Coordinates of C-alpha atoms and ligand atoms in Angstrom, one line a residue:
M26 CA 18.4 9.0 12.6
S27 CA 22.4 9.8 11.7
T28 CA 22.2 13.2 9.3
P29 CA 19.9 15.4 9.2
L30 CA 17.3 15.2 6.5
G31 CA 17.5 18.7 4.3
P32 CA 13.5 19.8 4.6
A33 CA 11.7 18.7 2.2
A34 CA 13.0 15.1 3.3
A35 CA 12.2 16.6 6.8
L36 CA 8.8 17.6 5.8
R37 CA 7.8 13.4 4.1
R38 CA 9.3 11.9 7.4
I39 CA 7.1 13.9 9.6
A40 CA 4.0 12.7 7.1
F41 CA 5.0 9.7 7.1
L42 CA 5.3 9.0 10.9
L43 CA 1.9 10.7 11.5
E44 CA 0.1 8.3 8.5
R45 CA 2.0 6.0 10.4
A46 CA 0.4 6.6 14.0
R47 CA -3.0 7.2 11.7
E48 CA -3.5 10.1 12.5
P49 CA -5.4 12.3 10.6
T50 CA -5.3 12.7 7.0
H51 CA -6.0 16.7 7.4
R52 CA -2.4 16.6 9.7
V53 CA -0.5 14.4 7.4
A54 CA -2.1 16.3 3.6
A55 CA -0.2 19.4 5.8
F56 CA 2.9 18.2 6.1
R57 CA 3.2 16.4 2.6
T58 CA 2.2 20.4 1.0
A59 CA 4.4 21.8 2.9
A60 CA 7.1 19.7 1.3
A61 CA 5.6 20.1 -2.1
V62 CA 5.9 24.1 -1.9
V63 CA 10.0 23.4 -0.7
D64 CA 10.6 21.2 -3.7
A65 CA 9.5 23.0 -6.4
L66 CA 10.8 26.7 -4.5
P67 CA 13.9 28.5 -7.2
E68 CA 17.1 28.2 -6.1
G69 CA 18.2 30.3 -3.2
E70 CA 14.3 31.1 -3.3
L71 CA 14.4 28.8 -0.1
D72 CA 17.0 30.5 1.6
R73 CA 16.0 34.3 0.8
R74 CA 12.3 33.5 1.7
I75 CA 14.3 32.4 5.5
R76 CA 16.3 35.0 5.5
T77 CA 13.2 37.6 5.5
R78 CA 10.8 35.4 7.8
T79 CA 8.3 35.6 5.1
L80 CA 8.2 31.5 4.6
T81 CA 5.2 31.8 6.3
D82 CA 4.1 34.0 3.3
L83 CA 4.4 30.6 1.1
R84 CA 0.6 29.1 0.7
G85 CA 0.5 25.5 2.4
I86 CA 3.5 26.7 4.3
G87 CA 2.6 27.1 8.7
P88 CA 4.2 28.2 11.6
K89 CA 4.7 24.5 12.0
T90 CA 5.9 23.2 8.8
G91 CA 7.6 26.7 8.7
A92 CA 9.4 26.2 12.3
A93 CA 10.5 22.1 11.2
I94 CA 11.4 23.9 6.8
V95 CA 14.1 26.6 9.4
Q96 CA 15.5 24.5 11.6
A97 CA 16.2 21.5 8.3
H98 CA 17.1 24.8 6.9
A99 CA 19.3 24.5 9.2
G100 CA 21.2 21.5 9.6
D101 CA 19.6 20.5 12.0
V102 CA 16.6 18.1 13.1
P103 CA 13.2 19.2 13.5
E104 CA 11.5 19.8 17.0
Y105 CA 8.8 18.4 16.0
L106 CA 10.7 15.6 14.0
A107 CA 12.2 14.3 16.4
R108 CA 9.4 14.2 18.9
L109 CA 7.2 12.2 17.0
E110 CA 10.1 9.6 16.4
E111 CA 11.1 9.3 20.1
S112 CA 7.0 9.2 20.7
H113 CA 7.2 6.8 17.8
A114 CA 9.5 4.3 18.2
E115 CA 7.5 2.9 21.2
L116 CA 4.3 2.8 19.5
V117 CA 2.9 -0.8 19.5
P118 CA 6.3 -2.4 19.5
L119 CA 5.2 -5.6 17.3
A120 CA 6.5 -9.0 19.6
D121 CA 9.7 -10.6 18.7
D122 CA 8.8 -13.2 16.5
V123 CA 6.3 -10.7 14.8
A124 CA 9.7 -8.2 14.8
E125 CA 11.3 -11.0 13.0
F126 CA 9.1 -13.0 10.9
R127 CA 7.9 -9.2 10.2
S128 CA 11.9 -8.7 9.3
A129 CA 11.5 -11.7 6.2
L130 CA 9.6 -9.8 4.2
R131 CA 11.7 -8.2 1.4
G132 CA 8.4 -6.1 0.0
D133 CA 5.3 -5.7 -0.4
L134 CA 2.5 -6.2 -3.0
H135 CA -0.3 -4.0 -3.2
T136 CA -0.1 0.0 -2.7
H137 CA -1.5 2.0 -4.4
S138 CA -0.2 5.5 -6.3
D139 CA -2.1 9.4 -7.1
W140 CA -2.4 7.5 -10.7
S141 CA -5.9 6.0 -8.8
D142 CA -7.1 7.0 -5.1
G143 CA -3.5 6.5 -3.8
G144 CA -2.7 9.9 -2.3
S145 CA 0.7 10.2 -3.7
P146 CA 3.6 10.5 -6.2
I147 CA 4.6 6.2 -7.5
R148 CA 8.6 7.6 -6.6
E149 CA 7.7 9.0 -3.0
M150 CA 6.1 5.7 -2.8
A151 CA 8.9 4.0 -3.4
E152 CA 11.5 5.9 -2.0
A153 CA 8.9 5.2 1.6
A154 CA 9.4 1.6 1.0
I155 CA 13.3 1.6 -0.1
S156 CA 13.6 4.0 3.4
L157 CA 11.4 1.1 5.4
G158 CA 14.5 -1.6 3.9
H159 CA 12.2 -3.2 1.3
E160 CA 13.7 -4.6 -2.1
Y161 CA 10.9 -4.3 -4.3
M162 CA 6.9 -2.6 -4.1
A163 CA 4.2 -4.1 -6.5
L164 CA 2.6 -1.2 -7.1
T165 CA -0.5 -2.1 -8.1
D166 CA -3.5 1.0 -8.6
H167 CA -7.0 0.0 -9.6
S168 CA -8.7 -0.9 -12.7
P169 CA -11.4 0.4 -15.0
R170 CA -14.1 -0.8 -14.0
L171 CA -14.1 1.4 -10.3
T172 CA -14.4 4.8 -11.3
V173 CA -15.1 5.6 -8.0
A174 CA -11.0 4.5 -7.0
N175 CA -9.9 6.2 -10.9
G176 CA -9.4 2.9 -12.2
L177 CA -6.9 2.5 -15.3
T178 CA -7.4 2.5 -18.6
T179 CA -5.4 0.2 -20.3
Q180 CA -3.4 3.4 -22.2
R181 CA -3.3 5.2 -18.3
L182 CA -1.9 1.3 -17.0
E183 CA 0.1 0.9 -20.7
R184 CA 2.0 4.7 -19.9
Q185 CA 2.3 3.4 -16.1
L186 CA 4.6 0.6 -17.1
D187 CA 6.5 3.4 -19.1
V188 CA 6.5 5.4 -15.4
V189 CA 8.0 2.8 -13.8
A190 CA 10.0 1.3 -15.9
E191 CA 12.0 4.9 -15.6
L192 CA 12.2 4.9 -12.4
N193 CA 13.4 1.4 -12.0
E194 CA 16.6 2.8 -13.8
E195 CA 16.5 5.3 -11.7
L196 CA 15.6 3.6 -8.1
G197 CA 18.1 0.5 -8.4
P198 CA 18.2 -1.8 -7.1
F199 CA 15.6 -1.1 -5.7
R200 CA 12.8 -3.1 -7.8
I201 CA 9.3 -1.2 -8.8
L202 CA 6.8 -4.8 -9.7
T203 CA 4.6 -3.7 -12.4
G204 CA 1.1 -4.3 -11.6
I205 CA -2.7 -4.2 -11.1
E206 CA -5.0 -4.9 -8.2
C207 CA -7.8 -5.5 -10.8
D208 CA -11.8 -6.0 -9.9
I209 CA -13.5 -9.5 -9.7
N210 CA -16.0 -9.2 -12.6
V211 CA -20.1 -10.2 -11.7
D212 CA -19.6 -13.3 -13.9
G213 CA -15.6 -14.0 -12.2
S214 CA -13.9 -12.6 -15.8
L215 CA -10.4 -9.4 -15.0
D216 CA -11.4 -6.7 -15.5
Q217 CA -8.4 -5.6 -18.4
T218 CA -7.0 -7.2 -21.5
D219 CA -5.3 -10.3 -21.3
E220 CA -2.9 -8.9 -23.3
L221 CA -1.9 -6.2 -20.5
L222 CA -2.7 -8.6 -17.3
G223 CA -0.5 -10.4 -19.5
R224 CA 2.6 -7.7 -19.2
L225 CA 2.8 -7.1 -15.2
D226 CA 4.7 -8.9 -13.1
V227 CA 2.0 -8.9 -10.4
V228 CA -2.4 -9.3 -10.9
V229 CA -3.6 -8.9 -7.5
A230 CA -7.3 -9.5 -8.4
S231 CA -9.8 -8.0 -5.4
V232 CA -13.6 -8.1 -5.4
H233 CA -15.3 -4.0 -4.4
S234 CA -18.9 -4.8 -5.9
D235 CA -21.4 -7.5 -5.3
L236 CA -20.8 -7.7 -2.0
R237 CA -23.3 -8.7 -0.6
A238 CA -24.0 -11.5 -3.1
E239 CA -26.0 -14.5 -2.7
S240 CA -22.6 -17.8 -1.4
A241 CA -22.8 -19.9 -4.2
A242 CA -22.2 -17.0 -7.0
M243 CA -19.5 -15.1 -4.2
T244 CA -18.1 -18.8 -5.1
E245 CA -18.4 -19.5 -8.8
R246 CA -16.8 -15.7 -9.5
M247 CA -14.4 -16.2 -6.6
L248 CA -12.9 -19.6 -8.5
A249 CA -12.8 -18.5 -11.8
A250 CA -10.8 -15.9 -10.9
V251 CA -8.5 -17.3 -8.7
A252 CA -8.2 -20.0 -11.8
N253 CA -7.2 -17.1 -13.9
P254 CA -3.2 -17.8 -14.9
H255 CA -2.4 -13.9 -14.4
T256 CA -3.4 -13.3 -11.1
D257 CA -1.5 -14.4 -8.6
V258 CA -3.3 -13.1 -5.1
L259 CA -6.0 -12.6 -4.3
G260 CA -6.1 -9.3 -2.2
H261 CA -8.9 -8.6 1.3
C262 CA -11.3 -11.6 0.4
T263 CA -14.0 -11.2 2.7
G264 CA -14.2 -6.8 1.5
R265 CA -15.2 -6.7 5.1
L266 CA -14.3 -3.1 7.0
L267 CA -14.1 -2.7 10.3
I268 CA -14.4 0.2 11.2
P269 CA -16.0 3.8 9.2
R270 CA -13.1 4.8 6.9
E271 CA -12.7 8.1 5.1
Q272 CA -12.3 8.0 1.5
R273 CA -11.2 11.0 -1.6
E274 CA -13.5 13.8 -2.0
G275 CA -14.7 13.5 1.5
R276 CA -16.2 10.3 1.2
R277 CA -17.7 7.9 4.5
Q278 CA -17.0 5.0 4.3
R279 CA -20.0 2.9 6.1
P280 CA -18.2 -0.7 7.8
R281 CA -20.4 -3.5 6.4
P282 CA -20.1 -7.8 7.1
E283 CA -17.5 -10.2 5.2
S284 CA -19.7 -11.4 2.0
A285 CA -20.5 -14.9 2.2
F286 CA -18.7 -17.9 0.0
D287 CA -17.5 -21.1 0.4
A288 CA -13.7 -20.5 2.1
E289 CA -12.4 -24.0 1.7
A290 CA -13.3 -25.1 -1.9
V291 CA -11.6 -21.2 -3.0
F292 CA -8.9 -22.0 -0.9
S293 CA -8.0 -24.7 -1.7
A294 CA -8.7 -23.6 -6.0
C295 CA -5.6 -21.3 -4.2
V296 CA -3.5 -23.8 -3.6
E297 CA -4.4 -26.0 -7.0
H298 CA -3.8 -22.5 -9.1
G299 CA -0.7 -21.5 -7.1
T300 CA -2.0 -18.0 -6.3
A301 CA -2.0 -16.5 -2.9
V302 CA -4.4 -15.9 -0.3
E303 CA -3.1 -11.9 0.8
I304 CA -3.6 -11.3 4.3
N305 CA -3.8 -7.0 4.8
S306 CA -3.0 -5.4 6.7
R307 CA -5.2 -2.6 6.8
P308 CA -6.7 -2.1 10.2
E309 CA -9.8 -1.2 8.9
R310 CA -9.9 -5.0 7.1
L311 CA -7.5 -7.2 8.2
D312 CA -8.9 -9.5 6.5
P313 CA -9.2 -12.5 6.8
P314 CA -10.4 -12.5 9.4
L315 CA -8.5 -15.5 11.9
R316 CA -10.1 -17.9 11.2
L317 CA -9.9 -18.0 7.8
L318 CA -6.0 -17.7 7.8
A319 CA -6.7 -20.9 10.6
L320 CA -8.4 -22.6 6.9
A321 CA -5.9 -21.1 4.9
V322 CA -2.6 -21.9 6.8
E323 CA -4.7 -25.8 7.5
L324 CA -5.5 -26.5 3.5
G325 CA -1.9 -25.2 2.1
C326 CA -2.2 -22.2 1.0
Q327 CA 0.7 -20.1 0.0
F328 CA 0.2 -16.0 1.3
A329 CA 1.3 -12.7 0.4
I330 CA 1.1 -10.6 3.2
D331 CA 0.4 -6.7 1.5
T332 CA -0.5 -3.3 3.1
D333 CA -2.8 -2.3 0.3
A334 CA -1.1 1.5 1.1
H335 CA -3.2 4.6 -0.6
A336 CA -0.5 6.7 0.9
P337 CA 3.8 6.5 1.5
G338 CA 3.8 5.7 5.8
Q339 CA 0.9 2.7 5.5
L340 CA 3.4 0.5 4.3
D341 CA 4.4 0.3 7.2
W342 CA 1.8 -1.4 8.7
Q343 CA 2.1 -5.0 7.6
G344 CA 3.9 -5.6 11.2
N345 CA -0.3 -5.9 11.7
G346 CA -0.5 -8.3 8.9
C347 CA 2.7 -10.8 10.2
E348 CA 0.5 -10.7 14.0
R349 CA -2.2 -12.2 12.6
A350 CA 0.4 -14.8 10.5
V351 CA 2.1 -15.8 13.4
E352 CA -0.8 -15.5 15.5
T353 CA -2.2 -18.6 12.7
G354 CA 1.7 -20.7 12.6
V355 CA 1.6 -19.3 8.6
D356 CA 5.0 -20.3 8.0
V357 CA 7.4 -17.8 6.8
D358 CA 9.1 -19.5 3.5
R359 CA 5.4 -20.3 2.5
V360 CA 4.7 -15.6 2.6
V361 CA 5.2 -15.6 -1.5
N362 CA 7.1 -11.6 -0.1
T363 CA 9.7 -12.9 1.6
W364 CA 10.8 -14.3 -1.4
T365 CA 13.6 -12.7 -3.4
A366 CA 12.6 -10.5 -6.5
D367 CA 13.9 -13.1 -9.3
E368 CA 11.8 -15.6 -7.6
L369 CA 8.5 -14.2 -7.4
L370 CA 8.8 -13.3 -10.8
D371 CA 9.6 -16.8 -11.6
W372 CA 6.9 -17.5 -9.4
T373 CA 4.1 -14.6 -10.7
V374 CA 5.1 -16.0 -14.1
G375 CA 4.7 -19.8 -14.2
Ligands
LIG423 ZN1 -9.5 -4.0 -3.0
LIG424 ZN1 -5.6 -1.9 -3.1

């Protein structure tokens, strides 16, 4: 880093690096909470607290976060941050061909904010995307039916569109694309009104329920969603979970196998209807599995390499997807998020 960050930005950077390294969420949250505390202090209060050594009296600031604040406030890079930057620079370096593939990505088409089950405000997600050098990020919070993930009703999504428009004024040329991760209902319809889906830039359609349905039913369901003119990306197609994962309010999800469906039929329909197959980069998903990804390549699909980030640090996970894309011979030009925002929008509207 060239110029040292201010205290709140330094704390967020630490959170970002911890998250990327898959550290436990409570450690990450401590730094993000402290950043919010610093942000909320009235003018001059941080100075006073540091002078009087009463920083850690504030709720949400402990010895570690406090030390980082003091050092950043003095214009230094906090020691803790410096150490992280150093150790994590070498964290699982990408092979050259994977790194090159990754550098072609201009954005991410699957991200969540605290409007649904993500952990951070839209602005923080966008700022993290900007710091990664991205040109755009599709904000794809969950749809109404997914109540466990605080899915957005039509009214809330409409409000979100206004919020995104305001943020875009401020953050340009970076662009938050409006979007949704829309549940594919059991009958194959999408879980949001046609009118609203038509107004969104990016629609990721995913199956989140009835994952153990028999193959014929699941295939029908997915075919209908892929053929829906609003659908742009087919999200995490098999729904598998490789490792247990923590969810909001301490719920834990157990690993689960792939859903059964006729992948050849579904991917062929993706080609026919211009729906991109998502390469989901979340470590517990890595979906589709390699054999299905190879099949999608063979059938001539387009792809979106997405993080499905639920927190800012997770926006850095695209390397996982790129690794798999390189391994299966995905042509970089067939990855829709290597395109410019304008090219992408021509495609999603068309
Ligand atoms: Zn999903
Ligand atoms: Zn998602």
